[in-house]
Tab-separated table of C-alpha atoms in Angstrom:
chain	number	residue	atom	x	y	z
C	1	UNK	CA	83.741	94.006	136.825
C	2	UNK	CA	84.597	90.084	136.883
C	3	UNK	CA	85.218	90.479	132.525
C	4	UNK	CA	87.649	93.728	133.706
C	5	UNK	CA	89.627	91.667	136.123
C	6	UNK	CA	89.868	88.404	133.193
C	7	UNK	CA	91.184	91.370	130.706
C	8	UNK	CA	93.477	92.353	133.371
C	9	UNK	CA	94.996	88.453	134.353
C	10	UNK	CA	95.214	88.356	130.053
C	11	UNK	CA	97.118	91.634	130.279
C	12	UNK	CA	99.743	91.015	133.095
C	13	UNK	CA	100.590	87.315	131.055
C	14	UNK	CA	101.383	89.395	127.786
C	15	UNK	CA	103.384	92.021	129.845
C	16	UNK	CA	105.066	89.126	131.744
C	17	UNK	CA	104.207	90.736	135.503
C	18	UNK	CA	102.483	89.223	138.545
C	19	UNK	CA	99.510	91.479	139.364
C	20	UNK	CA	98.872	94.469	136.697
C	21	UNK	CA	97.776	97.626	138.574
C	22	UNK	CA	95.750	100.632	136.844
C	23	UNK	CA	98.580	103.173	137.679
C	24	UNK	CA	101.350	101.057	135.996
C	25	UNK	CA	102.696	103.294	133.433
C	26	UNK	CA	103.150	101.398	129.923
C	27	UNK	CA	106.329	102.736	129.201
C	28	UNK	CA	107.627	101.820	132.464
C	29	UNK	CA	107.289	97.815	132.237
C	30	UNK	CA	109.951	95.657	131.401
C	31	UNK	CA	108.240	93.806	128.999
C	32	UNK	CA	106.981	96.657	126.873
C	33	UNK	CA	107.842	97.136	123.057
C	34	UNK	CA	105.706	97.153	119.397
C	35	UNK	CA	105.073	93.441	120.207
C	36	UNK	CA	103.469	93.766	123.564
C	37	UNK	CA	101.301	96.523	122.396
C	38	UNK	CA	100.439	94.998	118.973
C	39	UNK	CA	99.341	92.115	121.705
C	40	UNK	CA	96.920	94.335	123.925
C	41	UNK	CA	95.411	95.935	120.839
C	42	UNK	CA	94.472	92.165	119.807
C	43	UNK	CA	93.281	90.981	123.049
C	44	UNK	CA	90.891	94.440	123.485
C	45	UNK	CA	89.882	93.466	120.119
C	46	UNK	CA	88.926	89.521	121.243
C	47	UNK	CA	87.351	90.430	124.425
C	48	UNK	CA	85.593	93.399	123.768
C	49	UNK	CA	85.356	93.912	119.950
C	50	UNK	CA	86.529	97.542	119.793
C	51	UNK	CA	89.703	98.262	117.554
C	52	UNK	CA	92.527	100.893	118.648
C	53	UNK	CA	95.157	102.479	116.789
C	54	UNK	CA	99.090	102.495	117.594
C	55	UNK	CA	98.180	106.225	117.724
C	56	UNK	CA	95.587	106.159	119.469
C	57	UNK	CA	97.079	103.542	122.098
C	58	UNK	CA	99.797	106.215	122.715
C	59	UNK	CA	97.833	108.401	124.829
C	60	UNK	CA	97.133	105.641	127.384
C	61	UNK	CA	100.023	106.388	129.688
C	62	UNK	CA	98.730	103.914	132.314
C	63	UNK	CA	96.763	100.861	132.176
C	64	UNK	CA	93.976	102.611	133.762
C	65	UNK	CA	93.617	104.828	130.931
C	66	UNK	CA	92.892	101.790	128.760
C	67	UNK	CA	90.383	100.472	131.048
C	68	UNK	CA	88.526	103.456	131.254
C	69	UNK	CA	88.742	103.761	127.630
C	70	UNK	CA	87.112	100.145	127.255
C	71	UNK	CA	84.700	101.013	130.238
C	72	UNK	CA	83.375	104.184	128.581
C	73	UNK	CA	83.248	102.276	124.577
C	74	UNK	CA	81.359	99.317	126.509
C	75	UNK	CA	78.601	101.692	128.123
C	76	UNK	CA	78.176	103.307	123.899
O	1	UNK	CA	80.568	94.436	95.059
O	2	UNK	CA	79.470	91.500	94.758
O	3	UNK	CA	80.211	89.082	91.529
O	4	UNK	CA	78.658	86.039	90.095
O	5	UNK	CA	80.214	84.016	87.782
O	6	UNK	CA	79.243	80.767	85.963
O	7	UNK	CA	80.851	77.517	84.537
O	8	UNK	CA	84.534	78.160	85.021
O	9	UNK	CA	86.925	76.310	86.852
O	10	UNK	CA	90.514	76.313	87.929
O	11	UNK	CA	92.293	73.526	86.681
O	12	UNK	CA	95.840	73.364	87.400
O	13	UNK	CA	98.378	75.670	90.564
O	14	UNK	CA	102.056	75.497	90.357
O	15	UNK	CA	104.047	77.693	92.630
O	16	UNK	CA	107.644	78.966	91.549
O	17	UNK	CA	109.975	79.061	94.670
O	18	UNK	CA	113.611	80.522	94.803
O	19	UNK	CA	116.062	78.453	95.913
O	20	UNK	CA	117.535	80.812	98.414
O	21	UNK	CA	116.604	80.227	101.846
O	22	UNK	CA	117.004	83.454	104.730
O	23	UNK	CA	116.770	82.661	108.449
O	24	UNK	CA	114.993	84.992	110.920
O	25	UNK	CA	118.004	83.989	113.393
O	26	UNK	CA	120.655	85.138	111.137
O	27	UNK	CA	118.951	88.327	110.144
O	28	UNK	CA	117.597	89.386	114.044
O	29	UNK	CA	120.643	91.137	115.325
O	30	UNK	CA	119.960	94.249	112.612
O	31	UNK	CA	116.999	94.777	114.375
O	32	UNK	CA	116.308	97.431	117.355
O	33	UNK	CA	115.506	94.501	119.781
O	34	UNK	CA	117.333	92.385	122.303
O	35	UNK	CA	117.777	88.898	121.595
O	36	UNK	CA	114.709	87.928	124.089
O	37	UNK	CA	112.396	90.228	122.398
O	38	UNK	CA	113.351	88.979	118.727
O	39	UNK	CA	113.076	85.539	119.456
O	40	UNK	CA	109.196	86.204	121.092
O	41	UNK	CA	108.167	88.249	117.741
O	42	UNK	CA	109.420	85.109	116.035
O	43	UNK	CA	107.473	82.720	118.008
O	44	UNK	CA	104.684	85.207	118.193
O	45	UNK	CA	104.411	86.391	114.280
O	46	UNK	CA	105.956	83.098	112.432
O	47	UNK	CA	108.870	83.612	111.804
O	48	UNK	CA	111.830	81.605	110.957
O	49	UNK	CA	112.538	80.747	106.925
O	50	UNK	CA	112.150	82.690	104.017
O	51	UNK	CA	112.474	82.419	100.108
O	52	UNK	CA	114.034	85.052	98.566
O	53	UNK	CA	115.473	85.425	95.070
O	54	UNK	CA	119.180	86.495	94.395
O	55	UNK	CA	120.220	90.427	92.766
O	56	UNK	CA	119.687	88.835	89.046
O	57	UNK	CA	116.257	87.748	89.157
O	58	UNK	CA	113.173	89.051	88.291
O	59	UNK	CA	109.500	88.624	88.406
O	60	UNK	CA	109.126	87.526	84.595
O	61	UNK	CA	112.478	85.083	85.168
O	62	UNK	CA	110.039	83.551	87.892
O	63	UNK	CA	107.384	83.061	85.458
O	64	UNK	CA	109.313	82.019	82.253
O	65	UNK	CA	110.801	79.137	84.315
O	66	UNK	CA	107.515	78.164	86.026
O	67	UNK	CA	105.975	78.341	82.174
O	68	UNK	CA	108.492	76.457	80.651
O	69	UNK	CA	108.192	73.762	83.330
O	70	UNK	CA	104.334	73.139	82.557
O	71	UNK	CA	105.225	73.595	78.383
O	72	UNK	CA	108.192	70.472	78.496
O	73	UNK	CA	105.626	68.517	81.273
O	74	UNK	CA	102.853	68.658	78.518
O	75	UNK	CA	100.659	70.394	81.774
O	76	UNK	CA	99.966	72.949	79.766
O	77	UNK	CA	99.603	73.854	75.525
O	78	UNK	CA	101.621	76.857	74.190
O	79	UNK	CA	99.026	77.284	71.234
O	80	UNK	CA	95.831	77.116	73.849
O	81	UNK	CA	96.379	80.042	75.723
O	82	UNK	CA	94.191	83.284	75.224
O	83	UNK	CA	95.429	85.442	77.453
O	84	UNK	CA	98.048	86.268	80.215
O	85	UNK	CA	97.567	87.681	83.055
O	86	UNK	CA	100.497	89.197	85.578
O	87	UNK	CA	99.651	90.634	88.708
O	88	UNK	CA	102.750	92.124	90.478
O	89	UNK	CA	103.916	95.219	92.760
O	90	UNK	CA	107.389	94.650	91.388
O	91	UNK	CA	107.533	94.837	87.160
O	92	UNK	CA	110.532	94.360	85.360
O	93	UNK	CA	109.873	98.030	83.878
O	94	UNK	CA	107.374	101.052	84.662
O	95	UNK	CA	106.780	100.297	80.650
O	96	UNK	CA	106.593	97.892	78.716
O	97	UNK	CA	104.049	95.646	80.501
O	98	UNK	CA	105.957	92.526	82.232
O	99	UNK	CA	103.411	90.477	80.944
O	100	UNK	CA	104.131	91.283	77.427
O	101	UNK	CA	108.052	90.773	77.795
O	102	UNK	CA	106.646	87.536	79.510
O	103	UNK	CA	104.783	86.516	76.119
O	104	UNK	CA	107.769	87.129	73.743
O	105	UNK	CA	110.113	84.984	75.994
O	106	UNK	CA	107.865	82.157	75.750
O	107	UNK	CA	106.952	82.226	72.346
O	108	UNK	CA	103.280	83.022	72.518
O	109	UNK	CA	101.147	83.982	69.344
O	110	UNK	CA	100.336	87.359	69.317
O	111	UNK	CA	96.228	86.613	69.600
O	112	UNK	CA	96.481	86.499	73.177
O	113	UNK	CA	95.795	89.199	75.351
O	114	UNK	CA	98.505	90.635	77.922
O	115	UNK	CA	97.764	92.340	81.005
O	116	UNK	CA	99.850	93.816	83.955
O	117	UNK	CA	97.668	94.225	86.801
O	118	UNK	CA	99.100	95.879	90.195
O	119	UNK	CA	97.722	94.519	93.396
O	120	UNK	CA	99.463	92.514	95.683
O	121	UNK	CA	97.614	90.926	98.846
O	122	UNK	CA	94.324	90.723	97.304
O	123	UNK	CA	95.810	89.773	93.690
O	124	UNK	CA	95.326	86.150	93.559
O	125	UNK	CA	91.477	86.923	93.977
O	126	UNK	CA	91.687	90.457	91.530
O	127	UNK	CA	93.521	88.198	89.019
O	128	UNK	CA	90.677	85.357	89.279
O	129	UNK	CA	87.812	88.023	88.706
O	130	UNK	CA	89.591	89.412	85.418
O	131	UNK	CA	90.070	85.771	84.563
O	132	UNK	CA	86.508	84.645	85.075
O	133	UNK	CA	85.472	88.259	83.337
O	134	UNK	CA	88.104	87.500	79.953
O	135	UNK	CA	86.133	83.394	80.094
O	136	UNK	CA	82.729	85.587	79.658
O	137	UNK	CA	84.214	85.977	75.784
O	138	UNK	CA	83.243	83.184	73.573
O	139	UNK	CA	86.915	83.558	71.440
O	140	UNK	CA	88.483	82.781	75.269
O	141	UNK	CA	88.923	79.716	76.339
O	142	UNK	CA	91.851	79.567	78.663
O	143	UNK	CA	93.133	81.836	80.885
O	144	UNK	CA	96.585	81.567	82.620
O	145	UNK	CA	97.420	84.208	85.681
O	146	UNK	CA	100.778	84.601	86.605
O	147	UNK	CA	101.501	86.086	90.642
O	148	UNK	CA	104.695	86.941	91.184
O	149	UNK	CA	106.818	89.543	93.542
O	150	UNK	CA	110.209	90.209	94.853
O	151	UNK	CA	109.681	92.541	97.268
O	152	UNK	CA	112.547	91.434	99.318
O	153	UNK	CA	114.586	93.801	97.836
O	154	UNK	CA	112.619	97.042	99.211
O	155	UNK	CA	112.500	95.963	103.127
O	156	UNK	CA	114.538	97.688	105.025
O	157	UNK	CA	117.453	95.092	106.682
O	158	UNK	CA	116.578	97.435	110.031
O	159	UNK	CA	112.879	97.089	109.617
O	160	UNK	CA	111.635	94.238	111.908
O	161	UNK	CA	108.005	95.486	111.044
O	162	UNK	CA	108.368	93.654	107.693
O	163	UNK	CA	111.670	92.465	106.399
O	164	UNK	CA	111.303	88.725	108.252
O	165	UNK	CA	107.870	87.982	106.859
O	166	UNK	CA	108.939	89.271	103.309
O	167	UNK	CA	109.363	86.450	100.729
O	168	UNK	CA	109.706	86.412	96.849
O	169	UNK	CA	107.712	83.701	94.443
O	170	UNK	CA	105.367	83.113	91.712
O	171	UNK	CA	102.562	81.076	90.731
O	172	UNK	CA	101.092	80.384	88.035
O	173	UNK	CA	96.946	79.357	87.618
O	174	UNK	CA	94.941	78.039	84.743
O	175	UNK	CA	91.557	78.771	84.792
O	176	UNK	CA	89.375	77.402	82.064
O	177	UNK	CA	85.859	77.316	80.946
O	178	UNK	CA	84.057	74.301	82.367
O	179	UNK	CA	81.256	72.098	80.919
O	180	UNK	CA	79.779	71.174	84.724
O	181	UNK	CA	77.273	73.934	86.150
O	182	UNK	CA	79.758	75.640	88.540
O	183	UNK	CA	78.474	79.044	90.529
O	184	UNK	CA	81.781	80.873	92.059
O	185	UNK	CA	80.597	84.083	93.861
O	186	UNK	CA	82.880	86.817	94.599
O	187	UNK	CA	83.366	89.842	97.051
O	188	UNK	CA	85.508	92.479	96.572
O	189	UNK	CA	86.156	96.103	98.544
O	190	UNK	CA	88.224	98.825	98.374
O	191	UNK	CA	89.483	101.130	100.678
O	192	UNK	CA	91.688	104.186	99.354
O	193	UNK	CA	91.692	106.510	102.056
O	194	UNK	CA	93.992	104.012	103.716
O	195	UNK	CA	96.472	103.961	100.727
O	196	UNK	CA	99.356	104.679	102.593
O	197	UNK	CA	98.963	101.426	105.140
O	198	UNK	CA	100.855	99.652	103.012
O	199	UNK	CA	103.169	101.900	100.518
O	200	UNK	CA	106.486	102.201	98.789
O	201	UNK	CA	106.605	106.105	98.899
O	202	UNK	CA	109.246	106.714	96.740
O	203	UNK	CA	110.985	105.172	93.773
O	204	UNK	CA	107.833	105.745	91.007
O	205	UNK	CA	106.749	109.207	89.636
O	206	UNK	CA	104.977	110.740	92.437
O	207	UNK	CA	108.329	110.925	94.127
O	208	UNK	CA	111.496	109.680	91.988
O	209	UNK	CA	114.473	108.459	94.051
O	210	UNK	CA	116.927	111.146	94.597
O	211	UNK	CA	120.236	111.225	96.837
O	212	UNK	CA	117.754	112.216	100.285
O	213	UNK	CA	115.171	108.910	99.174
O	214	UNK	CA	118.091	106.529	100.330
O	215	UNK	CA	118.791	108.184	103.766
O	216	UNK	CA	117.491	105.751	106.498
O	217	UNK	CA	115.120	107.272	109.149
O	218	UNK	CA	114.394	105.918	112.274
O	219	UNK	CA	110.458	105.759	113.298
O	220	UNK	CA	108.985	105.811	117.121
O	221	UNK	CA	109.305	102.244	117.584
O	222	UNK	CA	113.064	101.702	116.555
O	223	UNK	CA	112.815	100.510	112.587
O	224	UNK	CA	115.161	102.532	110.343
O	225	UNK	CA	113.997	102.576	106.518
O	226	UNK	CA	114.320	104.819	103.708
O	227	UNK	CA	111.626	106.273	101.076
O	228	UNK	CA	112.219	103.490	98.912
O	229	UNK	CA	111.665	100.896	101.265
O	230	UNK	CA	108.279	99.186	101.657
O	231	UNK	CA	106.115	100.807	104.960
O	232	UNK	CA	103.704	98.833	106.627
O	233	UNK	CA	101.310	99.821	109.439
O	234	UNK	CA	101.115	97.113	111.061
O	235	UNK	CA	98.748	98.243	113.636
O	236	UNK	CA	96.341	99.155	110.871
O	237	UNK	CA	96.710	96.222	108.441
O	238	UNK	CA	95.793	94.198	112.018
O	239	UNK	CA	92.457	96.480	113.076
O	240	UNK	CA	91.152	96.186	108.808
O	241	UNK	CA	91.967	92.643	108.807
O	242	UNK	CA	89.925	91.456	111.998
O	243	UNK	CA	87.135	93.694	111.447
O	244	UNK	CA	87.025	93.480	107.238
O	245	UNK	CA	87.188	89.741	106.767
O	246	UNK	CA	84.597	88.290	109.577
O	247	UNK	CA	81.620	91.379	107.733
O	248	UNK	CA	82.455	90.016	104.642
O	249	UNK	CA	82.015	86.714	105.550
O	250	UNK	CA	78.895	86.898	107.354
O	251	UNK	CA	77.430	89.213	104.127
O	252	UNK	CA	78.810	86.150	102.029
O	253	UNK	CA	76.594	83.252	105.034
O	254	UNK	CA	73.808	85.123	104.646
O	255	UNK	CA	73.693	86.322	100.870
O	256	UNK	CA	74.476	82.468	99.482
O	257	UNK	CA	72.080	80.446	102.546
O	258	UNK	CA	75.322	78.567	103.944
O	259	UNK	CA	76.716	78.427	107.559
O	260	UNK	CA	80.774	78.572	107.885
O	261	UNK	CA	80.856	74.767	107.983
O	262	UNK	CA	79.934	74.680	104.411
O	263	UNK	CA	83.788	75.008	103.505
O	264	UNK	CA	86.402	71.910	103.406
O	265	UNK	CA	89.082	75.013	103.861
O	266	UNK	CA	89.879	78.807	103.943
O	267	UNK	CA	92.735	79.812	101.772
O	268	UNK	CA	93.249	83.212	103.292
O	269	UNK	CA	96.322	85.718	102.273
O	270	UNK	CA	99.807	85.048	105.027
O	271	UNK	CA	100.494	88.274	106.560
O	272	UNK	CA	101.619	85.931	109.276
O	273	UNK	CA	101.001	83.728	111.880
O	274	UNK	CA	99.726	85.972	114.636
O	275	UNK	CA	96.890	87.627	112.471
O	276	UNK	CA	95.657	84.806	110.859
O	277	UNK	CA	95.038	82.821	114.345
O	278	UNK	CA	93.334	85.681	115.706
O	279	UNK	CA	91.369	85.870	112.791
O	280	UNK	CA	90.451	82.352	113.185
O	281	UNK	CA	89.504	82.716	116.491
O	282	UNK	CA	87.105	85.794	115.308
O	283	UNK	CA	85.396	83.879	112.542
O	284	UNK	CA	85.356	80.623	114.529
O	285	UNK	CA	87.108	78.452	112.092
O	286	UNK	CA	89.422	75.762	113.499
O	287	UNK	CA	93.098	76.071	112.722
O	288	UNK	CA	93.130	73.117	110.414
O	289	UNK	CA	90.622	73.980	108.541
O	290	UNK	CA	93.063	77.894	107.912
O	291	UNK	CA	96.141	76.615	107.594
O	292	UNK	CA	98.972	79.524	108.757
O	293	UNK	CA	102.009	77.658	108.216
O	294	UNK	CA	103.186	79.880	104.711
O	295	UNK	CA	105.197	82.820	106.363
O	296	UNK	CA	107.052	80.080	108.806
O	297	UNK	CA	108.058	77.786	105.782
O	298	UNK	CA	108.608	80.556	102.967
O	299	UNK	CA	107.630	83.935	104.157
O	300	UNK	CA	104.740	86.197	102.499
O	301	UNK	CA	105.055	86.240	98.782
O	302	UNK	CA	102.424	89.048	98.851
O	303	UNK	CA	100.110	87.588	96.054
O	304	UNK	CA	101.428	84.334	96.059
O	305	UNK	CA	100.499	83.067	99.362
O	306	UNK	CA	97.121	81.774	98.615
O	307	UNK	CA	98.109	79.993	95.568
O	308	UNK	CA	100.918	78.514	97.251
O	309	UNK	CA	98.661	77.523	100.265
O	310	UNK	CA	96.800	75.815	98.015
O	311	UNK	CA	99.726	73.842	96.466
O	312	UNK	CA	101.655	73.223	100.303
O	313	UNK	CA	98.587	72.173	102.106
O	314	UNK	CA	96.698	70.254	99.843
O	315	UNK	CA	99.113	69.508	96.763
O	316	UNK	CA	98.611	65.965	95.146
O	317	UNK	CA	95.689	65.246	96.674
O	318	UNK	CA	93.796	68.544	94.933
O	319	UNK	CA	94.317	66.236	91.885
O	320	UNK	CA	92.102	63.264	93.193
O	321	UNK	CA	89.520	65.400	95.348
O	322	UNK	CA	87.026	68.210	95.586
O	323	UNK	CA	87.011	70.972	97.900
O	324	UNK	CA	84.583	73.581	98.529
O	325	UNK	CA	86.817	76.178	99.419
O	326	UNK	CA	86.672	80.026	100.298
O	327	UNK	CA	89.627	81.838	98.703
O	328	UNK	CA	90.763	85.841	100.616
O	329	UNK	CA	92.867	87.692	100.488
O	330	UNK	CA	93.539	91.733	101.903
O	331	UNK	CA	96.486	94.177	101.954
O	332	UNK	CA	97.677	96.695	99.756
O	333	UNK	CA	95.408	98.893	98.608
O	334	UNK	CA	93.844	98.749	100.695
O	335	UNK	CA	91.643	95.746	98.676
O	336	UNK	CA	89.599	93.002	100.443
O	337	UNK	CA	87.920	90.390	98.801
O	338	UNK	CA	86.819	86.317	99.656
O	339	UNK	CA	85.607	83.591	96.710
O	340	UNK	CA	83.289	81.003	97.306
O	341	UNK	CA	84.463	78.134	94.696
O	342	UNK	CA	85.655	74.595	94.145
O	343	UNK	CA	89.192	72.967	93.827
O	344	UNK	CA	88.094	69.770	91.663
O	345	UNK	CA	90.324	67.165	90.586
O	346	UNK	CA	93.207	69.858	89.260
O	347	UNK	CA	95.575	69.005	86.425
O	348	UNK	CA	98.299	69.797	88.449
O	349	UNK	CA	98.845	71.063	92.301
O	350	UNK	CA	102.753	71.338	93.288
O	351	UNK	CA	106.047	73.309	94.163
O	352	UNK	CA	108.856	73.907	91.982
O	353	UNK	CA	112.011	75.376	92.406
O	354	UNK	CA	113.795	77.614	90.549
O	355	UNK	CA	116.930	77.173	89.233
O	356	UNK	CA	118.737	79.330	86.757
């Protein structure tokens, strides 16, 4: 829980927002482009050591889908 | 695969340089991005000045000059020279070989052995192994490989994904049989289900450039470029890179009984900044000792860049020292390979420009 709420601090600094919520669509923050994403695939990678594709990173339409996603990969 | 190879040494790196210089800031308005989010990918990625060449030159222009530089500096003996290696993504022709048309310009003798080889961010460390592999021939003594690309005239102007970290060079390395017991292992992979990672699609035979090959399409992030523009997945170059390099390293710890602080430096491949500090941060090597600072000062020269580390980071002082150094590269192909070697007291280690 405490390593999913350091992922989350790391997330809302590259998306440039105060507190990052699980139900914040992707698409709907200011900050997000190619370069933000590029940016969350590479700090998934660093924390957690599991890669994700541009593709793949599409059908996370909130931030709680990625968290689950990392959840579920952690528990493999 | 791994390769061993004994008693052969690089002597002397000179790096060929175009005089042109672009700036990110003068290019970033033809990209799908505001001004904020430009100037972050710049600070982000790396980007600010790049090296390309002008509409006249070409890869073997590149070489001739560097060539003729080391003939009239007495670096280097016309008459000593067994064979010529050129590994480029950008020939002057599909046929004849560039390296040939390189050999008649400079006057070689015809008992040397030509040979175009196309890789491009791996191909400083697939030219070395064919070097090394020619030095295995008692009738071959000295081996010069030639790097060169332009590929700064197939990115896109509208393609942010690539066009500011593309720059244009050449280098040239001597490698030579040495008397001194030297060991230089090598590791090499291939991957080429992932061909299309990094791909020119059209413009060769596959698919030959017709009117529709020119017609600029947008893709889901903004970037308009045509078939005959160079594509880059940037998303997977990033995953192969940080999950390629650190296996192959630890195979290469554990295989030769070292630990990463064995190395003076890591010359890796500049696909830019961002990568290659998250790669560093993987592999637990301090910045200084993986220098990053190639796409920011020139751009990536695709096989170039680890030659031209070599020369911008440690240039003179490669001619008084040794280094035990580990040499990678990975890109196109998609190819991955690292060298475990020396840089010992080198002829020559330096920039040049070129000037026509």
């Amino acid at each position: 829980m405490i390593e999913i709420e350091k992922f989350l601090i790391q997330l809302s600094k590259i998306l440039e927002v105060k507190k990052i919520k699980n139900k914040d669509k992707f698409e709907k923050l200011k900050e997000w482009d190619s370069l933000a994403m590029l940016s969350v695939i590479a700090l998934v990678n660093e924390m957690y050591k599991i890669t994700i594709s541009a593709s793949d990173f599409k059908k996370f339409k909130k931030v709680g889908n990625l968290v689950s996603f990392i959840e579920k990969k952690k528990k493999k | 695969m791994k390769l061993k190879f004994y008693n052969k040494k690089i002597t002397g790196i000179l790096s060929i340089l175009p005089k042109n210089k672009v700036y990110f800031k003068d290019e970033m308005n033809n990209y799908n991005f505001t001004k904020k989010q430009s100037l972050k990918l710049a600070k982000i990625m790396g980007y600010s000045t790049r090296r390309v060449v002008n509409k006249k030159t070409s890869v073997s222009d590149l070489c001739v000059f560097g060539l003729n530089y080391l003939f009239k500096n007495k670096l280097l003996k016309k008459d000593k020279v067994d064979a010529l290696i050129l590994v480029t993504q950008s020939p002057d022709y599909f046929l004849p070989p560039t390296s040939n048309v390189i050999s008649g310009k400079i006057n070689l003798r015809s008992d040397v052995i030509c040979l175009d080889i196309n890789q491009g961010c791996a191909g400083y460390e697939v030219g070395l192994i064919q070097a090394f592999m020619l030095l295995e021939q008692k009738s071959i003594s000295k081996v010069v490989i030639l790097n060169a690309d332009i590929l700064s005239k197939k990115v896109s102007i509208k393609d942010r994904n690539s066009r500011p970290l593309i720059g244009d060079g050449a280098s040239i390395t001597i490698v030579e049989k040495s008397k001194t017991k030297e060991e230089i292992n090598v590791y090499i992979k291939m991957d080429g289900k992932k061909y299309d990672s990094l791909i020119i699609p059209a413009g060769a035979f596959k698919q030959p450039t017709n009117s529709n090959t020119k017609n600029l399409k947008k893709d889901k992030f903004g970037n308009s470029r045509s078939l005959e523009n160079l594509l880059m997945k940037g998303d997977d170059i990033f995953n192969f890179i940080i999950t390629k390099i650190p296996e192959m390293l630890k195979e290469m710890y554990k295989d030769l009984k070292i630990k990463k602080e064995y190395f003076d430096y890591f010359f890796f491949h500049q696909p830019n900044k961002f990568i290659l500090e998250k790669l560093a941060n993987t592999i637990e090597i301090p910045n200084s000792k993986l220098p990053s600072n190639i796409v920011e000062n020139f751009g990536n020269g695709s096989g170039i860049t680890v030659p031209l580390n070599i020369c911008f980071n440690l240039g003179s002082k490669a001619k008084k020292n040794n280094y035990k150094v580990c040499l990678g590269g990975f890109g196109v192909g998609l190819t991955w390979s690292i060298i475990a070697c020396n840089i010992k007291k080198l002829s020559f280690c330096k920039i040049i420009e070129f000037k026509k």
